[in-house]
Amino acid sequence: MGAQPGFSRRMRVFSGRVSGLLLMVWITMMAGCGGPSSSEHEFTFESMGTMASCRLTLPQDLSAKQAEAMVRETFAEVNTALSTWLPNSEISRLSRAAADSAVTISPLLRTCLLTSQQLHKKSQGAFDPTAESLLRLWGFYSDQGRLPGRAALDSALADLGQWHLEGLPGRVVKDKPGTRFDLGGIAKGLAVDLAAARLRKSGVGHGLIDLGGNLYCLGGAPGRENWRVGLRNPHNRDEIFASVTITEASVATSGSYERFVEIDGRRYGHIMNPATGRPAEGLLSATVIAENGILADGLSTTLFVLGPQKALPFLAEYYPQVEAVLVVLAEPAELATIRITNGLKGRFFLHPGFEKQFQVVVED
Ligand code: ADP
Ligand code: MG
């Protein structure tokens, strides 16, 4: 399967594993439910550089074909506007814009940039929608990793964050020509929100939308109060090691194991720490459960950058209603720690057999 321009080159990086990915993107367990009933519809397709899959309970006046087209078109719309991989996307044009010229932006881009700006401020720069210069320097756009030299690193760091919104806000002004945008840390979350809103408007009360590990759960699973969502083991992504129950909410996971470059035999993950200019370290994965996809996606990236010490205090201070599951990097011989927020007590389940590898710590 060829790579589709999207938010990551995951399809190409893992080109031999597309069908595996397709089945294992996230496992949704619906204990007690048999196969889909006549009003249930499941479909999978490739979008935004990853796999999308949906399981929807359709109302009588919405055909499977219509529902599928609605989701596909929504994701394509977000990709066309916000993909760094498309030279003519709105975001790529903004990246090429001259400094000091005001660029009028679409409502989609405005939503993305407003949330990005909020996360950037609150996280003191850990989330940065202009990490493009760092990603480029480390070779993430060419899949050819390279260790940057000090001068190149300093120059890329100086290009970070040099932009502001103005107008309603309806315009973006870059303060430096080298500032370029990459919304890969947040746009898939926005896409699932849009798809969920459109499906709900068409009468879909129960459904699960999964775009490369960014999920939106409409209502609960059919006949149940909630959905039970499987989390991948960051040590072995083909295994589901834990699950959480959620209703009418979004779940997103960031992990360095999802996309990386290899330099001198070492793997470097695709989430950059703007404080150092290097790939973020310290966590294996950060899962966030929030009221909507854009926040879950943006926050999962933010927590991953903040790392094991700062992530949960940050959440408690700024987003107390948001829940998280962090898997902390440990030495090979050590038991790995999973930190979960207090609100997940009774909703987070470590699956049998994994107690030997992980210990769960609930934050107060
Ligand atoms: P995924 O793309 O695997 O779903 P994330 O949501 O965590 O994972 O997003 C990671 C992507 O976010 C990177 O591939 C890159 O496009 C972008 N990114 C990298 N570093 C940062 C950062 N510090 N702040 C915001 N976005 C980032
Ligand atoms: Mg994210």
CSV table of C-alpha atoms and ligand atoms in Angstrom, one decimal:
chain,number,residue,atom,x,y,z
A,1,MET,CA,0.0,0.0,0.0
A,2,GLY,CA,1.5,3.4,-0.9
A,3,ALA,CA,1.8,6.2,1.6
A,4,GLN,CA,-1.1,8.6,1.6
A,5,PRO,CA,-0.1,12.1,2.4
A,6,GLY,CA,-1.3,12.6,5.9
A,7,PHE,CA,-0.2,13.4,9.4
A,8,SER,CA,2.5,10.9,9.6
A,9,ARG,CA,4.3,8.4,7.5
A,10,ARG,CA,3.3,5.6,9.8
A,11,MET,CA,1.9,3.6,6.9
A,12,ARG,CA,5.2,3.7,5.1
A,13,VAL,CA,7.4,3.3,8.2
A,14,PHE,CA,5.4,0.2,9.0
A,15,SER,CA,4.6,-0.7,5.4
A,16,GLY,CA,4.8,-4.4,6.0
A,17,ARG,CA,2.4,-4.2,8.9
A,18,VAL,CA,-0.6,-2.4,7.5
A,19,SER,CA,-3.1,-5.3,8.0
A,20,GLY,CA,-1.8,-5.8,11.5
A,21,LEU,CA,-2.3,-2.2,12.3
A,22,LEU,CA,-5.7,-2.3,10.8
A,23,LEU,CA,-6.9,-5.0,13.2
A,24,MET,CA,-5.0,-3.8,16.2
A,25,VAL,CA,-5.4,0.0,16.1
A,26,TRP,CA,-7.3,-0.2,19.3
A,27,ILE,CA,-9.4,-3.1,20.5
A,28,THR,CA,-12.8,-2.3,21.7
A,29,MET,CA,-14.2,-4.9,23.9
A,30,MET,CA,-17.9,-5.3,24.2
A,31,ALA,CA,-18.2,-8.2,26.6
A,32,GLY,CA,-21.5,-9.9,26.1
A,33,CYS,CA,-22.3,-8.5,22.7
A,34,GLY,CA,-22.5,-10.8,19.7
A,35,GLY,CA,-21.8,-9.7,16.2
A,36,PRO,CA,-23.1,-6.4,14.9
A,37,SER,CA,-26.9,-6.2,14.6
A,38,SER,CA,-28.5,-5.1,11.4
A,39,SER,CA,-28.3,-1.4,12.4
A,40,GLU,CA,-24.7,-1.7,13.3
A,41,HIS,CA,-22.1,-0.9,10.8
A,42,GLU,CA,-18.3,-1.3,10.9
A,43,PHE,CA,-15.8,0.1,8.5
A,44,THR,CA,-12.1,0.8,8.2
A,45,PHE,CA,-10.1,3.0,5.8
A,46,GLU,CA,-6.9,4.8,5.5
A,47,SER,CA,-6.9,8.5,6.3
A,48,MET,CA,-4.5,11.2,7.6
A,49,GLY,CA,-1.5,8.9,7.3
A,50,THR,CA,-3.0,6.3,9.5
A,51,MET,CA,-5.9,3.9,9.8
A,52,ALA,CA,-9.4,4.9,10.7
A,53,SER,CA,-12.1,2.5,11.9
A,54,CYS,CA,-15.6,3.1,13.1
A,55,ARG,CA,-18.4,1.0,14.7
A,56,LEU,CA,-21.7,2.8,14.6
A,57,THR,CA,-25.3,2.1,15.5
A,58,LEU,CA,-27.3,3.7,12.7
A,59,PRO,CA,-30.7,5.2,13.0
A,60,GLN,CA,-33.3,4.0,10.4
A,61,ASP,CA,-32.9,7.1,8.2
A,62,LEU,CA,-29.1,6.9,7.9
A,63,SER,CA,-27.7,4.3,5.5
A,64,ALA,CA,-24.3,2.7,6.1
A,65,LYS,CA,-23.1,4.3,2.9
A,66,GLN,CA,-24.1,7.8,4.1
A,67,ALA,CA,-22.5,7.4,7.5
A,68,GLU,CA,-19.3,6.1,6.0
A,69,ALA,CA,-19.1,8.9,3.5
A,70,MET,CA,-19.7,11.5,6.3
A,71,VAL,CA,-16.7,10.2,8.3
A,72,ARG,CA,-14.5,9.8,5.2
A,73,GLU,CA,-15.3,13.3,4.0
A,74,THR,CA,-14.8,14.9,7.4
A,75,PHE,CA,-11.3,13.4,7.8
A,76,ALA,CA,-10.4,14.3,4.2
A,77,GLU,CA,-11.5,17.9,4.9
A,78,VAL,CA,-9.3,18.2,7.9
A,79,ASN,CA,-6.4,16.6,6.1
A,80,THR,CA,-6.7,18.9,3.1
A,81,ALA,CA,-6.6,21.9,5.4
A,82,LEU,CA,-4.1,20.9,8.1
A,83,SER,CA,-1.6,18.3,6.7
A,84,THR,CA,2.0,19.3,6.7
A,85,TRP,CA,2.6,16.6,4.0
A,86,LEU,CA,0.4,18.4,1.4
A,87,PRO,CA,2.3,21.4,-0.1
A,88,ASN,CA,-1.0,23.3,-0.8
A,89,SER,CA,-2.7,22.7,2.5
A,90,GLU,CA,-3.7,25.8,4.4
A,91,ILE,CA,-1.1,25.0,7.1
A,92,SER,CA,1.7,24.5,4.5
A,93,ARG,CA,0.8,27.9,2.9
A,94,LEU,CA,0.9,29.5,6.3
A,95,SER,CA,4.3,28.0,7.0
A,96,ARG,CA,5.6,29.5,3.8
A,97,ALA,CA,4.1,32.9,4.4
A,98,ALA,CA,6.4,35.9,4.8
A,99,ALA,CA,6.9,37.4,8.3
A,100,ASP,CA,4.7,40.2,9.4
A,101,SER,CA,1.9,39.5,6.8
A,102,ALA,CA,-1.5,38.8,8.3
A,103,VAL,CA,-2.9,35.5,6.9
A,104,THR,CA,-6.6,35.0,7.1
A,105,ILE,CA,-7.4,31.5,8.4
A,106,SER,CA,-10.3,29.1,8.2
A,107,PRO,CA,-12.5,28.2,11.2
A,108,LEU,CA,-10.8,24.7,11.3
A,109,LEU,CA,-7.4,26.2,11.6
A,110,ARG,CA,-8.6,28.8,14.1
A,111,THR,CA,-9.9,26.1,16.4
A,112,CYS,CA,-6.7,24.1,16.1
A,113,LEU,CA,-4.5,27.2,16.8
A,114,LEU,CA,-6.6,28.5,19.6
A,115,THR,CA,-6.4,25.2,21.5
A,116,SER,CA,-2.7,24.9,20.6
A,117,GLN,CA,-2.0,28.3,21.9
A,118,GLN,CA,-3.8,27.6,25.2
A,119,LEU,CA,-1.8,24.3,25.6
A,120,HIS,CA,1.4,26.0,24.7
A,121,LYS,CA,0.9,28.8,27.3
A,122,LYS,CA,-0.2,26.5,30.1
A,123,SER,CA,2.5,23.9,29.5
A,124,GLN,CA,5.2,26.6,29.3
A,125,GLY,CA,6.0,25.6,25.7
A,126,ALA,CA,6.0,21.8,26.1
A,127,PHE,CA,3.2,21.7,23.5
A,128,ASP,CA,4.3,23.7,20.5
A,129,PRO,CA,2.5,23.7,17.1
A,130,THR,CA,5.6,25.1,15.6
A,131,ALA,CA,7.8,22.1,16.4
A,132,GLU,CA,8.2,21.7,12.6
A,133,SER,CA,11.7,23.2,12.6
A,134,LEU,CA,12.9,20.5,15.2
A,135,LEU,CA,11.1,17.7,13.4
A,136,ARG,CA,12.7,18.7,10.1
A,137,LEU,CA,16.1,18.9,11.7
A,138,TRP,CA,16.0,15.5,13.2
A,139,GLY,CA,14.9,14.0,9.8
A,140,PHE,CA,11.3,13.2,10.5
A,141,TYR,CA,10.0,14.5,7.2
A,142,SER,CA,12.5,12.4,5.2
A,143,ASP,CA,12.5,9.3,7.4
A,144,GLN,CA,16.3,9.7,7.5
A,145,GLY,CA,17.2,10.5,11.0
A,146,ARG,CA,20.3,12.5,11.8
A,147,LEU,CA,21.7,14.0,15.0
A,148,PRO,CA,21.7,17.8,14.7
A,149,GLY,CA,24.7,19.9,15.4
A,150,ARG,CA,24.6,22.7,18.0
A,151,ALA,CA,24.3,25.6,15.6
A,152,ALA,CA,21.5,24.0,13.6
A,153,LEU,CA,19.7,23.1,16.8
A,154,ASP,CA,20.0,26.7,18.1
A,155,SER,CA,18.7,28.1,14.9
A,156,ALA,CA,15.7,25.7,14.9
A,157,LEU,CA,14.9,26.6,18.5
A,158,ALA,CA,15.0,30.3,17.7
A,159,ASP,CA,12.2,29.7,15.1
A,160,LEU,CA,9.8,28.1,17.6
A,161,GLY,CA,6.7,30.0,18.7
A,162,GLN,CA,7.3,33.2,16.7
A,163,TRP,CA,3.7,33.8,15.7
A,164,HIS,CA,0.5,35.4,17.1
A,165,LEU,CA,-3.2,35.6,16.4
A,166,GLU,CA,-5.0,38.8,15.6
A,167,GLY,CA,-8.5,39.9,14.6
A,168,LEU,CA,-11.4,38.0,16.1
A,169,PRO,CA,-9.0,36.1,15.9
A,170,GLY,CA,-9.3,35.5,12.2
A,171,ARG,CA,-5.7,36.0,11.1
A,172,VAL,CA,-2.2,34.7,11.9
A,173,VAL,CA,1.0,36.7,11.8
A,174,LYS,CA,4.3,35.0,11.8
A,175,ASP,CA,7.0,37.1,13.6
A,176,LYS,CA,9.9,35.2,11.9
A,177,PRO,CA,10.0,33.8,8.4
A,178,GLY,CA,11.4,30.5,9.6
A,179,THR,CA,8.5,29.7,11.9
A,180,ARG,CA,6.7,26.7,10.5
A,181,PHE,CA,3.7,24.7,11.7
A,182,ASP,CA,3.0,21.0,12.3
A,183,LEU,CA,-0.4,20.2,13.8
A,184,GLY,CA,0.2,16.4,13.9
A,185,GLY,CA,-0.1,16.5,17.7
A,186,ILE,CA,-3.7,17.8,17.7
A,187,ALA,CA,-5.4,17.6,14.3
A,188,LYS,CA,-6.6,14.0,14.5
A,189,GLY,CA,-8.4,14.9,17.7
A,190,LEU,CA,-10.2,17.7,15.9
A,191,ALA,CA,-11.1,15.4,13.1
A,192,VAL,CA,-12.8,12.8,15.4
A,193,ASP,CA,-14.7,15.6,17.1
A,194,LEU,CA,-16.1,16.9,13.8
A,195,ALA,CA,-17.0,13.4,12.7
A,196,ALA,CA,-18.7,12.7,16.0
A,197,ALA,CA,-20.7,16.0,15.9
A,198,ARG,CA,-21.9,15.3,12.3
A,199,LEU,CA,-22.9,11.7,13.2
A,200,ARG,CA,-24.7,12.8,16.3
A,201,LYS,CA,-26.6,15.4,14.3
A,202,SER,CA,-27.7,12.6,11.9
A,203,GLY,CA,-29.1,10.6,14.8
A,204,VAL,CA,-26.1,8.3,15.7
A,205,GLY,CA,-26.4,7.9,19.5
A,206,HIS,CA,-23.9,5.0,20.0
A,207,GLY,CA,-20.7,4.7,18.1
A,208,LEU,CA,-16.9,4.5,18.3
A,209,ILE,CA,-14.7,6.5,15.9
A,210,ASP,CA,-11.0,5.7,15.9
A,211,LEU,CA,-8.5,7.6,13.9
A,212,GLY,CA,-5.0,6.2,14.6
A,213,GLY,CA,-5.5,5.8,18.3
A,214,ASN,CA,-7.6,9.0,18.7
A,215,LEU,CA,-11.0,7.7,19.8
A,216,TYR,CA,-14.3,9.4,20.3
A,217,CYS,CA,-17.0,7.3,22.0
A,218,LEU,CA,-20.6,8.4,21.3
A,219,GLY,CA,-22.8,7.4,24.2
A,220,GLY,CA,-22.0,3.9,25.5
A,221,ALA,CA,-21.7,0.7,23.6
A,222,PRO,CA,-25.1,-0.6,22.4
A,223,GLY,CA,-27.1,-2.0,25.3
A,224,ARG,CA,-24.5,-0.8,27.8
A,225,GLU,CA,-23.6,2.3,29.7
A,226,ASN,CA,-20.1,2.6,28.5
A,227,TRP,CA,-17.4,1.5,26.1
A,228,ARG,CA,-14.5,-0.5,27.2
A,229,VAL,CA,-11.4,0.6,25.4
A,230,GLY,CA,-8.2,-1.4,25.2
A,231,LEU,CA,-4.8,0.2,25.6
A,232,ARG,CA,-1.7,-1.1,23.8
A,233,ASN,CA,1.3,-2.3,25.7
A,234,PRO,CA,4.1,0.2,24.9
A,235,HIS,CA,6.6,-2.6,25.2
A,236,ASN,CA,4.8,-4.7,22.6
A,237,ARG,CA,2.2,-2.8,20.6
A,238,ASP,CA,0.5,-6.0,19.4
A,239,GLU,CA,-0.7,-6.7,23.0
A,240,ILE,CA,-3.6,-5.0,24.8
A,241,PHE,CA,-2.4,-4.7,28.4
A,242,ALA,CA,-5.1,-2.7,30.1
A,243,SER,CA,-8.5,-1.1,29.4
A,244,VAL,CA,-10.5,1.8,30.6
A,245,THR,CA,-14.3,2.4,30.5
A,246,ILE,CA,-15.6,5.6,29.0
A,247,THR,CA,-18.9,7.2,28.0
A,248,GLU,CA,-19.4,10.1,25.7
A,249,ALA,CA,-15.7,11.1,25.8
A,250,SER,CA,-12.5,10.9,23.8
A,251,VAL,CA,-9.3,8.9,24.4
A,252,ALA,CA,-5.9,9.6,22.9
A,253,THR,CA,-2.5,8.0,23.3
A,254,SER,CA,0.9,9.4,22.5
A,255,GLY,CA,3.8,7.1,22.4
A,256,SER,CA,7.4,7.2,21.1
A,257,TYR,CA,6.9,3.6,19.9
A,258,GLU,CA,4.4,4.8,17.3
A,259,ARG,CA,6.8,6.7,15.1
A,260,PHE,CA,10.6,7.1,15.2
A,261,VAL,CA,13.8,7.5,13.3
A,262,GLU,CA,16.9,5.4,13.8
A,263,ILE,CA,20.3,7.0,14.2
A,264,ASP,CA,23.3,4.9,14.8
A,265,GLY,CA,21.2,2.0,15.9
A,266,ARG,CA,19.2,4.1,18.5
A,267,ARG,CA,15.5,5.0,18.2
A,268,TYR,CA,14.4,8.5,18.6
A,269,GLY,CA,10.7,9.2,19.0
A,270,HIS,CA,8.7,11.8,17.0
A,271,ILE,CA,7.5,14.0,19.9
A,272,MET,CA,10.0,16.8,20.5
A,273,ASN,CA,10.8,18.5,23.7
A,274,PRO,CA,11.1,22.2,22.9
A,275,ALA,CA,13.0,22.9,26.1
A,276,THR,CA,15.9,20.8,24.9
A,277,GLY,CA,15.3,20.6,21.1
A,278,ARG,CA,15.5,16.8,21.5
A,279,PRO,CA,12.9,14.0,21.4
A,280,ALA,CA,11.0,13.9,24.7
A,281,GLU,CA,12.1,11.1,27.1
A,282,GLY,CA,10.9,9.6,30.3
A,283,LEU,CA,7.5,8.2,29.3
A,284,LEU,CA,6.7,5.2,27.1
A,285,SER,CA,3.1,6.4,26.6
A,286,ALA,CA,0.6,9.0,27.8
A,287,THR,CA,-3.1,8.3,27.4
A,288,VAL,CA,-5.6,11.0,28.0
A,289,ILE,CA,-9.4,10.8,28.5
A,290,ALA,CA,-11.1,14.1,28.0
A,291,GLU,CA,-14.5,15.5,27.0
A,292,ASN,CA,-13.4,16.0,23.4
A,293,GLY,CA,-10.9,14.8,20.9
A,294,ILE,CA,-8.9,18.0,20.3
A,295,LEU,CA,-8.2,18.2,24.1
A,296,ALA,CA,-7.4,14.5,24.5
A,297,ASP,CA,-5.0,14.6,21.5
A,298,GLY,CA,-3.3,17.9,22.4
A,299,LEU,CA,-3.0,16.9,26.0
A,300,SER,CA,-1.6,13.4,25.3
A,301,THR,CA,1.3,15.0,23.3
A,302,THR,CA,1.7,17.7,26.1
A,303,LEU,CA,1.9,15.1,28.9
A,304,PHE,CA,4.4,13.0,26.9
A,305,VAL,CA,6.7,16.0,26.6
A,306,LEU,CA,6.2,17.1,30.2
A,307,GLY,CA,7.4,13.6,31.3
A,308,PRO,CA,6.9,11.6,34.5
A,309,GLN,CA,7.5,14.3,37.0
A,310,LYS,CA,5.6,17.2,35.6
A,311,ALA,CA,2.7,15.6,33.6
A,312,LEU,CA,0.2,14.9,36.4
A,313,PRO,CA,0.8,18.0,38.5
A,314,PHE,CA,0.2,20.0,35.3
A,315,LEU,CA,-3.1,18.2,34.7
A,316,ALA,CA,-4.2,18.6,38.3
A,317,GLU,CA,-3.5,22.4,38.1
A,318,TYR,CA,-5.0,23.2,34.7
A,319,TYR,CA,-7.3,20.3,33.6
A,320,PRO,CA,-8.6,18.7,36.8
A,321,GLN,CA,-11.6,17.1,35.0
A,322,VAL,CA,-9.2,15.2,32.6
A,323,GLU,CA,-8.0,11.7,33.4
A,324,ALA,CA,-4.7,10.1,32.3
A,325,VAL,CA,-2.7,6.9,32.2
A,326,LEU,CA,1.1,7.3,32.1
A,327,VAL,CA,3.5,4.4,31.5
A,328,VAL,CA,6.9,5.4,32.9
A,329,LEU,CA,10.1,4.3,31.3
A,330,ALA,CA,11.9,1.8,33.5
A,331,GLU,CA,15.2,-0.2,33.5
A,332,PRO,CA,14.7,-3.6,31.8
A,333,ALA,CA,14.9,-5.5,35.0
A,334,GLU,CA,12.5,-3.2,36.9
A,335,LEU,CA,8.7,-3.4,37.2
A,336,ALA,CA,7.4,-0.6,35.0
A,337,THR,CA,5.1,1.9,36.8
A,338,ILE,CA,1.7,2.9,35.4
A,339,ARG,CA,0.5,6.2,37.0
A,340,ILE,CA,-3.2,6.8,36.8
A,341,THR,CA,-5.3,9.8,37.9
A,342,ASN,CA,-7.6,9.4,40.8
A,343,GLY,CA,-10.8,9.6,38.7
A,344,LEU,CA,-9.8,6.3,36.9
A,345,LYS,CA,-10.1,4.3,40.1
A,346,GLY,CA,-12.6,1.5,39.3
A,347,ARG,CA,-12.4,2.4,35.6
A,348,PHE,CA,-8.9,1.3,34.7
A,349,PHE,CA,-8.1,-2.4,34.5
A,350,LEU,CA,-4.7,-4.0,34.2
A,351,HIS,CA,-5.3,-7.2,32.3
A,352,PRO,CA,-4.4,-10.6,33.9
A,353,GLY,CA,-0.8,-11.6,33.4
A,354,PHE,CA,0.5,-8.1,33.2
A,355,GLU,CA,0.9,-7.7,37.0
A,356,LYS,CA,4.3,-9.3,36.5
A,357,GLN,CA,5.4,-6.4,34.3
A,358,PHE,CA,3.6,-3.4,35.7
A,359,GLN,CA,2.7,-1.8,39.0
A,360,VAL,CA,-0.2,0.6,39.1
A,361,VAL,CA,0.0,3.7,41.2
A,362,VAL,CA,-3.0,5.9,41.7
A,363,GLU,CA,-2.3,9.6,42.1
A,364,ASP,CA,-4.0,11.4,44.9
B,1,ADP,P1,0.4,10.5,17.0
B,1,ADP,O1,0.7,11.4,15.8
B,1,ADP,O2,1.2,9.3,17.0
B,1,ADP,O3,-1.1,10.3,17.2
B,1,ADP,P2,0.7,12.6,18.9
B,1,ADP,O4,-0.7,13.0,19.0
B,1,ADP,O5,1.4,12.6,20.2
B,1,ADP,O6,0.9,11.2,18.3
B,1,ADP,O7,1.4,13.6,18.0
B,1,ADP,C1,2.8,13.6,17.7
B,1,ADP,C2,3.0,14.5,16.6
B,1,ADP,O8,2.9,15.9,17.1
B,1,ADP,C3,4.3,14.5,16.0
B,1,ADP,O9,4.4,13.5,14.9
B,1,ADP,C4,4.5,15.9,15.4
B,1,ADP,O10,3.7,16.0,14.2
B,1,ADP,C5,3.8,16.7,16.5
B,1,ADP,N1,4.7,17.2,17.6
B,1,ADP,C6,6.0,16.7,17.9
B,1,ADP,N2,6.4,17.4,19.0
B,1,ADP,C7,5.5,18.2,19.4
B,1,ADP,C8,5.3,19.2,20.4
B,1,ADP,N3,6.3,19.4,21.3
B,1,ADP,N4,4.2,19.9,20.5
B,1,ADP,C9,3.2,19.7,19.6
B,1,ADP,N5,3.2,18.9,18.6
B,1,ADP,C10,4.4,18.1,18.5
B,2,MG,MG,-1.6,14.3,20.4
